[in-house]
Amino acid sequence: MINAQKNFALSIEGLTVSFDGFKAVNDLSLYVEEQEIRVIIGPNGAGKTTVLDLICGKTRATSGSIKFKGHELTRMKEAHIVQQGVGRKFQNPSIYEDLTVFENLEISYPKGRSVFGSLLFRRDDVVKDKIQEVSDVIFLGDMLDSPADLLSHGQKQWLEIGMLLIQDPELLMLDEPVAGMSVAERKQTAELLNRITEDRSVLVVEHDMQFVEDIAHRVTVMHQGKVLSEGSMEHVKADEKVIEVYLGH
Amino acid sequence: MKKLQDFTRNPDAVSFAVLAIVLVFILPTVLEIFRLNLVGKYLTYAYVAIGLVLSWGLGGILSLGQGVFFGLGGYCLAMFLKLEASSPENTAIQSTPGIPDFMDWNQLTALPWFWEPFHSFGFTLFAVIAVPVIFALIIGVAMFKRRVGGVYFAIITQAIAAIMTILIIGQQGYTGGVNGITDLRTLHGWDIRTDEAKYFFYYLNVALLFLVLLVACWITKSKLGRILVAMREREDRVRFSGYDVSNFKIFVFCVAAAFSAIGGAMFTLQVGFMSPSFVGIVPSIEMVIFAAVGGRHSIIGVVYGTLLVNWAKTTFSESFPELWLFAMGALFIGVVMAFPNGLAGLYTSYVKPLIGSIRPLLKERARLYETPDKGGPDMLNRGTAQ
């Protein structure tokens, strides 16, 4: 076990989830290092999103283990997993359209998360400064007061990334962050991700190969719930099995 | 003057003030006590509607069983008043003197154990809030921890309202059955049926209503209020932002229950009885209609909505009693289809822009009046100097 000696942020071992006998994820093992950007690619139905669901607790594992900084996540409550430092962005931009950009970010600010804590929560300068800081990073610094439903699709994606950033997670999981974005927006997003990942690990599910090449440190190719290949982008691109099931199309 | 300007620019403060003027000054002046007492009765439903604004409007949790909490609050107070009315002297002709009359008719020979604590007024006031809130807590934990929501939750609350009615009617020896708890007379020896008492309870009712409105306003403006809106839209996003969503739902459901319970207790005081006809499915749905007509996102709007629908109900059913239910149904469909944000929505989309276009005109007029004033003293000074 060479792996055990290294300092992994996230280690997944023998993870299996079965939906009525269909194994969406089948005996999967995956290790993400600290400050690594790992991208998961693979054909539709390979189980990529399910892996993210399993980590954040949206889906419960049938067997196997997910350890984050030494804590077992498979039986933890969703809110507790978030408090451990795991942030998750959904595939479609999940933002609160009836609230303003400021209020969207404020809800993700990691204070006042209990019922009475939120009743007594005060919007002080520390909160305002932090929200301003994050909104500048996600290119929305001058749109804090606009209702979120007026944002463009790309801006909504950035807003949700910002909502994760403000939580300052140690593991950031992004499900297709550039889907539906224009070329210019993709470039901006790649820059954004490279900037914000300096002090955290990132797990990205993505289809856009150009984008993957721009950001990935290492790539994991999944197929039918299993790891097909793993390594640098050059390595997996040259892998015959990968070409056959995914890239060759 | 500056304070007054700040005040008029704060829309919430203005609508609170307008409502206060209507309820405290205008209605008591123009209405005789019989009608004013009716308004007081309608206002007790407004407590329920305000609770619905928080749970349904803000949090998206539609309860079709708020009558249960209204009833529990009302019954708790009615039990105290009934015990006071059933002193051994008053009930000397019964086969068991000292117990409420309906128990005697049902061959009960002793006061049931759960009636005993209601001899104490302090306990009763506590129970008016605590009993409904604990009941709401049990329902909330059972439902929301298991992630039952939406239509399923609405149906279950409706079933609970039906069960509660059946239970009350079935256990008439303990509850007064279908007639409810009637013939309430005094509160600490003070006759609650006099005009003087009716005025007193009307103003107490209005005062408590404003207290509830302030609490509701505070919740709406807190971060908790925004989390409820966020939950209504994207429950998963809130959950994966580190919140235990079910706790927030349980909390707002309990707050709505507490508001309803205060309304129920005030109903008992002003109307002088409590019966299962304010607990079941029909009253519970009526209360949702009051909230829908007033505008389920506006705590002030639902107060007007409740008053208006009830006024219509009284007027309409005095002339066409059998048609009222149809009118009510039509009203609900009409509101949902044509103006889903109710009266408050109509106000913000039509009346407010109108006020907005008048305001600059008023300012212009004020400026015209102010200018010569400013010049005035100056010219006078110059005059004296020369």
Coordinates of C-alpha atoms in Angstrom, one line a residue, chain B residues 19-194:
Chain B
L19 CA -53.2 49.3 9.7
A20 CA -52.9 50.6 13.3
I21 CA -55.0 53.7 12.4
V22 CA -57.6 51.5 10.8
L23 CA -57.9 49.0 13.6
V24 CA -57.4 51.3 16.6
F25 CA -59.2 54.5 15.5
I26 CA -61.4 54.1 12.4
L27 CA -63.1 50.8 13.0
P28 CA -64.0 51.4 16.7
T29 CA -65.4 54.8 15.8
V30 CA -67.6 53.9 12.9
L31 CA -68.8 50.4 14.0
E32 CA -71.2 49.6 16.8
I33 CA -70.0 47.1 19.4
F34 CA -71.7 44.1 17.7
R35 CA -69.9 44.7 14.4
L36 CA -66.7 45.6 16.1
N37 CA -66.8 42.3 18.0
L38 CA -67.3 40.6 14.6
V39 CA -64.2 42.4 13.3
G40 CA -62.3 41.2 16.4
K41 CA -63.4 37.6 15.6
Y42 CA -62.2 38.0 12.0
L43 CA -58.9 39.3 13.3
T44 CA -58.3 36.1 15.3
Y45 CA -58.2 34.3 11.9
A46 CA -55.6 36.8 10.8
Y47 CA -53.2 35.3 13.3
V48 CA -53.5 32.0 11.5
A49 CA -53.0 33.8 8.1
I50 CA -49.8 35.5 9.4
G51 CA -48.5 32.1 10.4
L52 CA -49.3 30.8 6.9
V53 CA -47.3 33.7 5.4
L54 CA -44.2 32.5 7.3
S55 CA -44.7 28.7 6.6
W56 CA -46.4 28.8 3.2
G57 CA -45.4 32.1 1.6
L58 CA -41.9 32.2 2.9
G59 CA -41.0 28.5 3.4
G60 CA -43.3 26.9 0.8
I61 CA -44.8 24.6 3.4
L62 CA -48.5 24.5 2.9
S63 CA -50.4 23.3 5.9
L64 CA -54.1 22.5 5.4
G65 CA -54.5 21.8 9.1
Q66 CA -53.9 25.2 10.8
G67 CA -57.4 25.0 12.4
V68 CA -56.0 22.3 14.7
F69 CA -53.7 24.7 16.3
F70 CA -56.3 27.5 16.3
G71 CA -58.6 25.0 18.0
L72 CA -56.1 23.7 20.6
G73 CA -55.3 27.3 21.7
G74 CA -59.0 28.1 21.9
Y75 CA -59.9 24.9 23.7
C76 CA -57.2 25.4 26.3
L77 CA -58.6 28.8 27.2
A78 CA -62.2 27.6 27.0
M79 CA -61.4 24.8 29.5
F80 CA -60.2 27.4 32.0
L81 CA -63.3 29.6 31.5
K82 CA -65.6 26.6 31.6
L83 CA -64.2 25.4 34.9
E84 CA -64.7 28.9 36.3
A85 CA -68.3 28.9 35.1
S86 CA -68.9 25.5 36.6
S87 CA -68.4 26.4 40.2
P88 CA -70.3 24.1 42.7
E89 CA -72.8 27.0 43.3
N90 CA -73.5 27.5 39.6
T91 CA -73.9 23.8 39.0
A92 CA -75.8 22.9 42.1
I93 CA -78.7 21.3 40.2
Q94 CA -76.4 18.7 38.5
S95 CA -76.0 15.2 39.8
T96 CA -72.3 15.9 40.2
P97 CA -72.0 19.6 41.0
G98 CA -68.6 21.4 40.2
I99 CA -67.9 19.7 36.9
P100 CA -68.8 21.2 33.5
D101 CA -72.4 20.7 32.5
F102 CA -71.7 18.5 29.4
M103 CA -69.7 16.1 31.6
D104 CA -72.7 15.7 33.8
W105 CA -75.0 15.0 30.9
N106 CA -72.5 12.3 29.8
Q107 CA -72.6 10.6 33.1
L108 CA -69.1 11.6 34.2
T109 CA -68.9 11.8 38.0
A110 CA -65.4 13.4 38.3
L111 CA -63.3 15.9 36.5
P112 CA -60.9 14.0 34.1
W113 CA -57.2 14.3 35.1
F114 CA -56.2 16.4 32.1
W115 CA -58.8 19.0 33.0
E116 CA -57.4 19.5 36.5
P117 CA -54.4 21.8 35.7
F118 CA -56.8 24.2 33.9
H119 CA -58.0 25.5 37.2
S120 CA -54.8 27.6 37.1
F121 CA -54.8 30.7 34.9
G122 CA -51.0 30.7 34.7
F123 CA -50.9 27.1 33.5
T124 CA -53.7 27.9 31.0
L125 CA -51.8 30.8 29.5
F126 CA -48.8 28.5 29.2
A127 CA -50.8 25.7 27.7
V128 CA -52.5 27.9 25.1
I129 CA -49.0 28.2 23.4
A130 CA -47.3 25.1 24.6
V131 CA -49.9 22.4 23.7
P132 CA -50.2 23.5 20.0
V133 CA -46.5 24.1 19.7
I134 CA -45.6 20.7 21.1
F135 CA -48.2 19.1 18.9
A136 CA -46.7 20.9 15.9
L137 CA -43.2 19.9 17.0
I138 CA -44.2 16.2 17.0
I139 CA -45.8 16.5 13.5
G140 CA -42.9 18.5 12.2
V141 CA -40.3 16.1 13.5
A142 CA -42.2 13.1 12.2
M143 CA -42.7 14.7 8.7
F144 CA -39.7 16.9 8.0
K145 CA -37.0 14.6 9.4
R146 CA -38.3 12.0 7.0
R147 CA -38.3 14.6 4.2
V148 CA -42.0 14.5 3.7
G149 CA -43.0 17.7 2.0
G150 CA -45.1 19.5 -0.6
V151 CA -48.5 17.9 -1.5
Y152 CA -47.9 15.0 0.8
F153 CA -47.4 17.2 3.8
A154 CA -50.6 19.2 2.9
I155 CA -52.6 16.0 2.7
I156 CA -51.3 14.7 6.0
T157 CA -52.1 18.0 7.8
Q158 CA -55.6 17.8 6.3
A159 CA -56.0 14.3 7.6
I160 CA -54.8 15.4 11.1
A161 CA -57.5 18.2 11.0
A162 CA -60.1 15.6 10.2
I163 CA -58.9 13.2 12.9
M164 CA -58.9 16.0 15.4
T165 CA -62.5 16.9 14.7
I166 CA -63.6 13.3 14.9
L167 CA -61.8 12.9 18.2
I168 CA -63.3 16.0 19.7
I169 CA -66.9 15.1 18.6
G170 CA -66.5 11.4 19.6
Q171 CA -65.2 12.1 23.1
Q172 CA -68.0 14.4 24.0
G173 CA -67.8 13.6 27.7
Y174 CA -64.4 15.1 27.8
T175 CA -64.6 17.8 25.1
G176 CA -68.2 18.9 24.9
G177 CA -68.6 17.1 21.6
V178 CA -70.1 18.8 18.5
N179 CA -71.4 21.7 20.5
G180 CA -67.9 22.5 21.8
I181 CA -67.3 24.3 25.1
T182 CA -70.1 26.8 25.5
D183 CA -71.7 29.1 28.1
L184 CA -68.4 30.7 29.2
R185 CA -69.2 33.6 31.6
T186 CA -66.4 35.1 33.6
L187 CA -62.7 35.6 33.7
H188 CA -61.5 35.9 37.4
G189 CA -65.0 36.9 38.3
W190 CA -65.2 39.6 35.5
D191 CA -68.1 39.1 33.2
I192 CA -66.7 38.6 29.6
R193 CA -70.1 39.1 27.9
T194 CA -70.5 42.8 28.6

